[in-house]
Amino acid sequence: MLLYSSPSLNSFLFNSNSNSNFLSKNHKSLKSVPQTLRVVNNNDVDAFTEKSGYLFELSSSEADSLNDYDLKKIAAIYKRKPFILLRRLFQIGSTFGRWLAARYIDSITEKSDLMFKIRAAELRQILLELGPAYIKIAQAVSSRPDLIPPSYLDELSMLQDRIAPFSTEVALNTIEQELGSPIDMIFSEISPEPTAAASLGQVYQARLRSNGQVVAVKVQRPGVQAAISLDILILHFMAGVVKKAGRFNSDLQAVVDEWASSLFREMDYIKEAKNGLKFRELYGGIEDVLVPYMYLENTTRRVLVMEWVEGKKLSEVKDLYLVEVGVYCSFNQLLEYGFYHADPHPGNLLRTYNGKLAYIDFGMMGEFNQEFRDGFIEACLHLVNRDFDALAKDFVTLGFLPPTSDKEGVTKALTGVFQNAVAKGVSNISFGDLLGNLGTTMYKLKFQIPSYFSLVIRSVAVLEGIAIGFNPNYKVLGSTYPWIARKVLTDSSPQLRSSLQALLYEKGVFRIDRLESLLSESLRARTEKALVKSQLEDNDSKVAVKQILSFTLTEKGAFVREILLQEIAKGLDAFGLATLDYLTSMANTSIPFAASSSSSMTEEDMMNLRTFRRLMLILSGFQKNGGSPVELKRTVPSKNQNMYSEEASLIFYQFPSVEEILPILSVFPELPPELQQQLLLLPADLAGRLISRVTARTIRRVFL
């Protein structure tokens, strides 16, 4: 008999002491399983059925009308059932009221610390009695160890995968009714008890008769649709009251509607199976990511059959590499394809026994359209680069602020909110801290959380919460930004290219420091299991140069390559002028009584020369003085421009030496043939640009 060992409903785990042959050795065909074994052998009581079973009574027509979320239909149904509505309101008010009263008595009798664990356990029991809607809210909260006291965290975490199952006899009858055949015609073997249970259903291990594959069979709890419908109706009403009483800017009822829609989709197992197949197609090919196969032909609205997955919860194994894999996969979900897992609590993320990250439970998914994806990327880009004026515009685009907002006031407020958060560097930016800091000014700015964004926030915040559980210093935004930087540099989206152009050219001045930051961050976007740490400096430079060239010479790097060629041509032109000035100066010093000549270089030429030097250092993989960015400040020209001559001479002598540029040449044989060919074409392209620039300048100086 398969033991119920408190794994996640959707993880379908064996007991950690079992082996892969457990089912075949211990499970007989259903025909030979005694009827008594069909009843759950578990000491826990199904509190939801016991305390809230009165909600289950809906006619078949009423149940069918609630297949999709429709608040008007829900209201119409319970308008005809006023006593059930009143009974539910009384149940919610009395249970929470008693608990809050007990907490208040603890505080005035100074027993809060003593009773803390007891009250936490009582709260978990209350949520179990009230059912799925409240359990789902608690699951999201329990994924943030940085926000919840440990005692409450321990108790609420149990709601992720330690919920008493309902009757197995009811579950097996549901399977037969939904699939339209006796169970032994579909499965050659099935576990007599559920392997896991959660808020919406429970899971059995089985073997398909058709192909012999071991599968997980998820069966929906009776009554969840009726209970969730009524609770959402109540929560929607309460959200309206809270918004009016608290004068919130955000449309709380729209947020409830968004969450409710996703919850109703989660209750439809056919949609979940299709979501799983789509998720597998989009992300199943990512290295070390496992997405189980869905058997759509054996799936109905209330029964789901999918590939069996064995492993442990990611939060229990403390695998930092798989957390990074999860960050990369989440980046792809949110910002590449816009189809994302909106319920990534610890019970839905597993480390398989062969070291892969398994995603399961695809009932609650979200979609992020292209406009908002680009807007989110731009907001991250502007936040990291402290361009708060552009960030204010991004917030309007994303729907966080109304178009009529005072842009200057918003920019000033955002600067005050985020300045300190980003001052420590992108790798130290906490998503939770950003939300917390922003919350203090939300009301003043008329800031609102768009309904579509509530699931995005949940997805990102939960992922960071899982990582914080075993690495308190983990920052999900810091880990995601390298992938954002790479996307900004390579994406063909006109909106992102325009943003990149605006970011790199501030008031017409090329910001080489920003390009360097993007390039260096994009090179961190990798998820290899083992990175060589003990490399010599020359090898480090060589690796960096190879990565930069491999990126800029590809089709995806064409836009950045165009910018680099343009700036290098400007730099070579300025370098030529500086060389001419230097030779002229040397000639004048060798001639007695010769008048000193002024520099022919302009302020723009000096800027181009500084940028050129910086580009050469970047491309050579070598950075002096620890690679601190050069500040591109405009200098005030002196009357005779001797200052330009002196600065040009200084920069001239600081250019990388031949030895420092060697890494560029030494990686040439290691590049793929197509990239070598592309690299060989660059000198001719560069020469053409340089000739055009020199010719245009000569014409201007001669004729204008």
CSV table of N, CA, C and O in Angstrom, one decimal, residues 194-260:
chain,number,residue,atom,x,y,z
A,194,PRO,N,-4.8,7.8,-1.6
A,194,PRO,CA,-4.2,9.0,-2.3
A,194,PRO,C,-2.7,9.1,-1.9
A,194,PRO,O,-2.4,9.0,-0.7
A,195,THR,N,-1.8,9.5,-2.8
A,195,THR,CA,-0.4,9.7,-2.4
A,195,THR,C,-0.3,11.2,-1.9
A,195,THR,O,0.7,11.5,-1.3
A,196,ALA,N,-1.2,12.0,-2.2
A,196,ALA,CA,-1.1,13.4,-1.8
A,196,ALA,C,-2.5,14.1,-1.9
A,196,ALA,O,-3.3,13.6,-2.7
A,197,ALA,N,-2.7,15.1,-1.1
A,197,ALA,CA,-4.0,15.8,-1.2
A,197,ALA,C,-3.7,17.3,-0.9
A,197,ALA,O,-2.9,17.7,-0.2
A,198,ALA,N,-4.5,18.1,-1.6
A,198,ALA,CA,-4.4,19.6,-1.5
A,198,ALA,C,-5.8,20.2,-1.6
A,198,ALA,O,-6.8,19.5,-1.5
A,199,SER,N,-5.8,21.5,-1.8
A,199,SER,CA,-7.1,22.2,-1.6
A,199,SER,C,-8.1,21.9,-2.7
A,199,SER,O,-9.3,21.8,-2.4
A,200,LEU,N,-7.7,21.6,-3.9
A,200,LEU,CA,-8.7,21.4,-5.0
A,200,LEU,C,-8.9,19.9,-5.3
A,200,LEU,O,-9.9,19.6,-5.9
A,201,GLY,N,-8.0,19.1,-4.9
A,201,GLY,CA,-8.1,17.7,-5.2
A,201,GLY,C,-7.1,16.8,-4.6
A,201,GLY,O,-6.3,17.3,-3.7
A,202,GLN,N,-7.0,15.5,-5.0
A,202,GLN,CA,-6.0,14.6,-4.5
A,202,GLN,C,-5.6,13.7,-5.6
A,202,GLN,O,-6.2,13.6,-6.6
A,203,VAL,N,-4.4,13.0,-5.4
A,203,VAL,CA,-3.8,12.3,-6.4
A,203,VAL,C,-3.6,10.8,-6.1
A,203,VAL,O,-3.3,10.5,-4.9
A,204,TYR,N,-3.8,10.0,-7.1
A,204,TYR,CA,-3.5,8.5,-7.0
A,204,TYR,C,-2.5,8.2,-8.0
A,204,TYR,O,-2.4,8.7,-9.1
A,205,GLN,N,-1.7,7.2,-7.6
A,205,GLN,CA,-0.7,6.6,-8.6
A,205,GLN,C,-1.4,5.5,-9.3
A,205,GLN,O,-2.1,4.6,-8.7
A,206,ALA,N,-1.2,5.4,-10.6
A,206,ALA,CA,-1.8,4.3,-11.4
A,206,ALA,C,-0.9,3.9,-12.5
A,206,ALA,O,0.1,4.6,-12.8
A,207,ARG,N,-1.3,2.8,-13.2
A,207,ARG,CA,-0.6,2.4,-14.4
A,207,ARG,C,-1.6,2.3,-15.5
A,207,ARG,O,-2.7,1.6,-15.4
A,208,LEU,N,-1.4,3.0,-16.6
A,208,LEU,CA,-2.3,2.9,-17.8
A,208,LEU,C,-2.3,1.5,-18.4
A,208,LEU,O,-1.3,1.0,-18.7
A,209,ARG,N,-3.5,1.0,-18.6
A,209,ARG,CA,-3.6,-0.3,-19.2
A,209,ARG,C,-3.2,-0.3,-20.7
A,209,ARG,O,-2.6,-1.2,-21.2
A,210,SER,N,-3.4,0.9,-21.3
A,210,SER,CA,-3.1,1.0,-22.8
A,210,SER,C,-1.6,0.9,-23.1
A,210,SER,O,-1.2,0.3,-24.1
A,211,ASN,N,-0.8,1.5,-22.3
A,211,ASN,CA,0.7,1.5,-22.6
A,211,ASN,C,1.6,1.1,-21.4
A,211,ASN,O,2.8,1.1,-21.6
A,212,GLY,N,1.0,0.9,-20.3
A,212,GLY,CA,1.8,0.4,-19.1
A,212,GLY,C,2.6,1.6,-18.4
A,212,GLY,O,3.4,1.3,-17.5
A,213,GLN,N,2.3,2.8,-18.8
A,213,GLN,CA,3.0,4.0,-18.2
A,213,GLN,C,2.4,4.2,-16.8
A,213,GLN,O,1.2,4.2,-16.6
A,214,VAL,N,3.4,4.6,-15.9
A,214,VAL,CA,3.0,5.0,-14.6
A,214,VAL,C,2.5,6.4,-14.6
A,214,VAL,O,3.3,7.3,-15.1
A,215,VAL,N,1.3,6.7,-14.1
A,215,VAL,CA,0.8,8.0,-14.2
A,215,VAL,C,0.2,8.5,-12.9
A,215,VAL,O,0.1,7.7,-11.9
A,216,ALA,N,0.0,9.8,-12.8
A,216,ALA,CA,-0.7,10.4,-11.6
A,216,ALA,C,-2.1,10.7,-12.1
A,216,ALA,O,-2.3,11.2,-13.1
A,217,VAL,N,-3.1,10.4,-11.2
A,217,VAL,CA,-4.5,10.6,-11.5
A,217,VAL,C,-5.0,11.6,-10.4
A,217,VAL,O,-5.1,11.3,-9.3
A,218,LYS,N,-5.3,12.8,-10.9
A,218,LYS,CA,-5.8,13.9,-10.0
A,218,LYS,C,-7.3,14.0,-10.1
A,218,LYS,O,-7.8,14.1,-11.1
A,219,VAL,N,-7.9,13.9,-8.9
A,219,VAL,CA,-9.4,13.9,-8.8
A,219,VAL,C,-9.8,15.1,-8.0
A,219,VAL,O,-9.3,15.4,-6.9
A,220,GLN,N,-10.8,15.9,-8.5
A,220,GLN,CA,-11.2,17.1,-7.9
A,220,GLN,C,-12.1,16.8,-6.6
A,220,GLN,O,-12.9,15.9,-6.6
A,221,ARG,N,-11.9,17.6,-5.6
A,221,ARG,CA,-12.7,17.5,-4.4
A,221,ARG,C,-14.2,17.8,-4.7
A,221,ARG,O,-14.4,18.7,-5.5
A,222,PRO,N,-15.1,17.1,-4.1
A,222,PRO,CA,-16.5,17.5,-4.3
A,222,PRO,C,-16.8,18.8,-3.6
A,222,PRO,O,-16.2,19.1,-2.5
A,223,GLY,N,-17.6,19.6,-4.2
A,223,GLY,CA,-18.0,20.9,-3.6
A,223,GLY,C,-17.1,22.1,-3.7
A,223,GLY,O,-17.5,23.2,-3.3
A,224,VAL,N,-15.9,21.9,-4.3
A,224,VAL,CA,-15.0,23.0,-4.4
A,224,VAL,C,-15.5,24.2,-5.3
A,224,VAL,O,-15.4,25.4,-5.0
A,225,GLN,N,-16.2,23.8,-6.3
A,225,GLN,CA,-16.7,24.8,-7.2
A,225,GLN,C,-17.8,25.7,-6.5
A,225,GLN,O,-17.8,26.9,-6.6
A,226,ALA,N,-18.7,25.1,-5.8
A,226,ALA,CA,-19.7,25.8,-5.1
A,226,ALA,C,-19.1,26.7,-4.0
A,226,ALA,O,-19.5,27.9,-3.8
A,227,ALA,N,-18.2,26.1,-3.2
A,227,ALA,CA,-17.5,26.9,-2.1
A,227,ALA,C,-16.8,28.1,-2.6
A,227,ALA,O,-16.9,29.2,-2.1
A,228,ILE,N,-15.9,27.8,-3.7
A,228,ILE,CA,-15.1,28.9,-4.2
A,228,ILE,C,-16.0,30.0,-4.8
A,228,ILE,O,-15.7,31.2,-4.7
A,229,SER,N,-17.1,29.6,-5.5
A,229,SER,CA,-18.0,30.6,-6.1
A,229,SER,C,-18.6,31.5,-5.0
A,229,SER,O,-18.6,32.8,-5.2
A,230,LEU,N,-19.1,30.9,-3.9
A,230,LEU,CA,-19.7,31.8,-2.9
A,230,LEU,C,-18.6,32.6,-2.2
A,230,LEU,O,-18.9,33.8,-1.9
A,231,ASP,N,-17.4,32.1,-1.9
A,231,ASP,CA,-16.4,32.8,-1.2
A,231,ASP,C,-15.9,34.0,-2.1
A,231,ASP,O,-15.6,35.1,-1.6
A,232,ILE,N,-15.8,33.8,-3.4
A,232,ILE,CA,-15.4,34.9,-4.3
A,232,ILE,C,-16.5,36.0,-4.3
A,232,ILE,O,-16.1,37.2,-4.3
A,233,LEU,N,-17.7,35.6,-4.3
A,233,LEU,CA,-18.8,36.6,-4.2
A,233,LEU,C,-18.7,37.4,-3.0
A,233,LEU,O,-18.8,38.7,-3.0
A,234,ILE,N,-18.4,36.8,-1.9
A,234,ILE,CA,-18.2,37.5,-0.6
A,234,ILE,C,-16.9,38.4,-0.6
A,234,ILE,O,-16.9,39.6,-0.2
A,235,LEU,N,-15.8,37.8,-1.1
A,235,LEU,CA,-14.6,38.6,-1.2
A,235,LEU,C,-14.7,39.8,-2.1
A,235,LEU,O,-14.1,40.8,-1.9
A,236,HIS,N,-15.4,39.6,-3.2
A,236,HIS,CA,-15.6,40.7,-4.2
A,236,HIS,C,-16.4,41.9,-3.5
A,236,HIS,O,-16.0,43.0,-3.7
A,237,PHE,N,-17.4,41.5,-2.7
A,237,PHE,CA,-18.2,42.5,-2.0
A,237,PHE,C,-17.3,43.2,-1.0
A,237,PHE,O,-17.3,44.5,-0.8
A,238,MET,N,-16.5,42.4,-0.2
A,238,MET,CA,-15.6,43.0,0.8
A,238,MET,C,-14.6,43.9,0.2
A,238,MET,O,-14.2,44.9,0.8
A,239,ALA,N,-14.0,43.5,-1.0
A,239,ALA,CA,-13.0,44.3,-1.6
A,239,ALA,C,-13.6,45.7,-2.0
A,239,ALA,O,-12.9,46.7,-1.9
A,240,GLY,N,-14.9,45.8,-2.4
A,240,GLY,CA,-15.5,47.0,-2.7
A,240,GLY,C,-15.6,47.9,-1.4
A,240,GLY,O,-15.4,49.1,-1.5
A,241,VAL,N,-16.0,47.3,-0.3
A,241,VAL,CA,-16.2,48.0,0.9
A,241,VAL,C,-14.8,48.5,1.4
A,241,VAL,O,-14.7,49.7,1.8
A,242,VAL,N,-13.8,47.7,1.3
A,242,VAL,CA,-12.4,48.1,1.8
A,242,VAL,C,-11.9,49.2,0.9
A,242,VAL,O,-11.3,50.2,1.4
A,243,LYS,N,-12.1,49.1,-0.4
A,243,LYS,CA,-11.6,50.2,-1.2
A,243,LYS,C,-12.3,51.6,-0.9
A,243,LYS,O,-11.6,52.6,-0.8
A,244,LYS,N,-13.6,51.5,-0.6
A,244,LYS,CA,-14.3,52.8,-0.3
A,244,LYS,C,-13.9,53.3,1.1
A,244,LYS,O,-13.6,54.5,1.3
A,245,ALA,N,-13.8,52.4,2.0
A,245,ALA,CA,-13.4,52.8,3.4
A,245,ALA,C,-12.0,53.3,3.5
A,245,ALA,O,-11.7,54.2,4.2
A,246,GLY,N,-11.1,52.6,2.8
A,246,GLY,CA,-9.7,52.9,2.8
A,246,GLY,C,-9.2,53.8,1.8
A,246,GLY,O,-8.0,54.2,1.7
A,247,ARG,N,-10.1,54.2,0.8
A,247,ARG,CA,-9.8,55.1,-0.3
A,247,ARG,C,-8.6,54.6,-1.0
A,247,ARG,O,-7.6,55.4,-1.3
A,248,PHE,N,-8.6,53.4,-1.4
A,248,PHE,CA,-7.5,52.8,-2.2
A,248,PHE,C,-7.5,53.3,-3.6
A,248,PHE,O,-8.6,53.4,-4.2
A,249,ASN,N,-6.3,53.5,-4.2
A,249,ASN,CA,-6.3,53.8,-5.6
A,249,ASN,C,-6.5,52.6,-6.5
A,249,ASN,O,-7.1,52.7,-7.6
A,250,SER,N,-6.0,51.5,-6.1
A,250,SER,CA,-6.1,50.2,-6.9
A,250,SER,C,-7.6,49.7,-6.9
A,250,SER,O,-8.3,49.9,-5.9
A,251,ASP,N,-7.9,49.2,-8.0
A,251,ASP,CA,-9.3,48.6,-8.1
A,251,ASP,C,-9.2,47.2,-7.5
A,251,ASP,O,-8.9,46.2,-8.2
A,252,LEU,N,-9.5,47.1,-6.2
A,252,LEU,CA,-9.4,45.8,-5.5
A,252,LEU,C,-10.3,44.8,-6.1
A,252,LEU,O,-10.0,43.6,-6.1
A,253,GLN,N,-11.5,45.2,-6.5
A,253,GLN,CA,-12.5,44.3,-7.0
A,253,GLN,C,-12.0,43.7,-8.4
A,253,GLN,O,-12.2,42.5,-8.6
A,254,ALA,N,-11.2,44.5,-9.1
A,254,ALA,CA,-10.7,43.9,-10.4
A,254,ALA,C,-9.6,42.9,-10.1
A,254,ALA,O,-9.4,41.9,-10.8
A,255,VAL,N,-8.8,43.2,-9.0
A,255,VAL,CA,-7.8,42.2,-8.6
A,255,VAL,C,-8.4,40.9,-8.2
A,255,VAL,O,-7.9,39.8,-8.5
A,256,VAL,N,-9.5,41.0,-7.4
A,256,VAL,CA,-10.2,39.8,-7.0
A,256,VAL,C,-10.8,39.0,-8.3
A,256,VAL,O,-10.7,37.8,-8.4
A,257,ASP,N,-11.3,39.8,-9.2
A,257,ASP,CA,-11.8,39.2,-10.5
A,257,ASP,C,-10.7,38.5,-11.2
A,257,ASP,O,-10.9,37.4,-11.8
A,258,GLU,N,-9.5,39.1,-11.3
A,258,GLU,CA,-8.4,38.5,-12.0
A,258,GLU,C,-8.0,37.1,-11.3
A,258,GLU,O,-7.8,36.1,-12.0
A,259,TRP,N,-7.9,37.2,-10.0
A,259,TRP,CA,-7.6,36.0,-9.3
A,259,TRP,C,-8.6,34.9,-9.4
A,259,TRP,O,-8.4,33.7,-9.6
A,260,ALA,N,-9.9,35.4,-9.3
A,260,ALA,CA,-11.0,34.4,-9.4
A,260,ALA,C,-11.1,33.8,-10.8
A,260,ALA,O,-11.3,32.5,-10.9
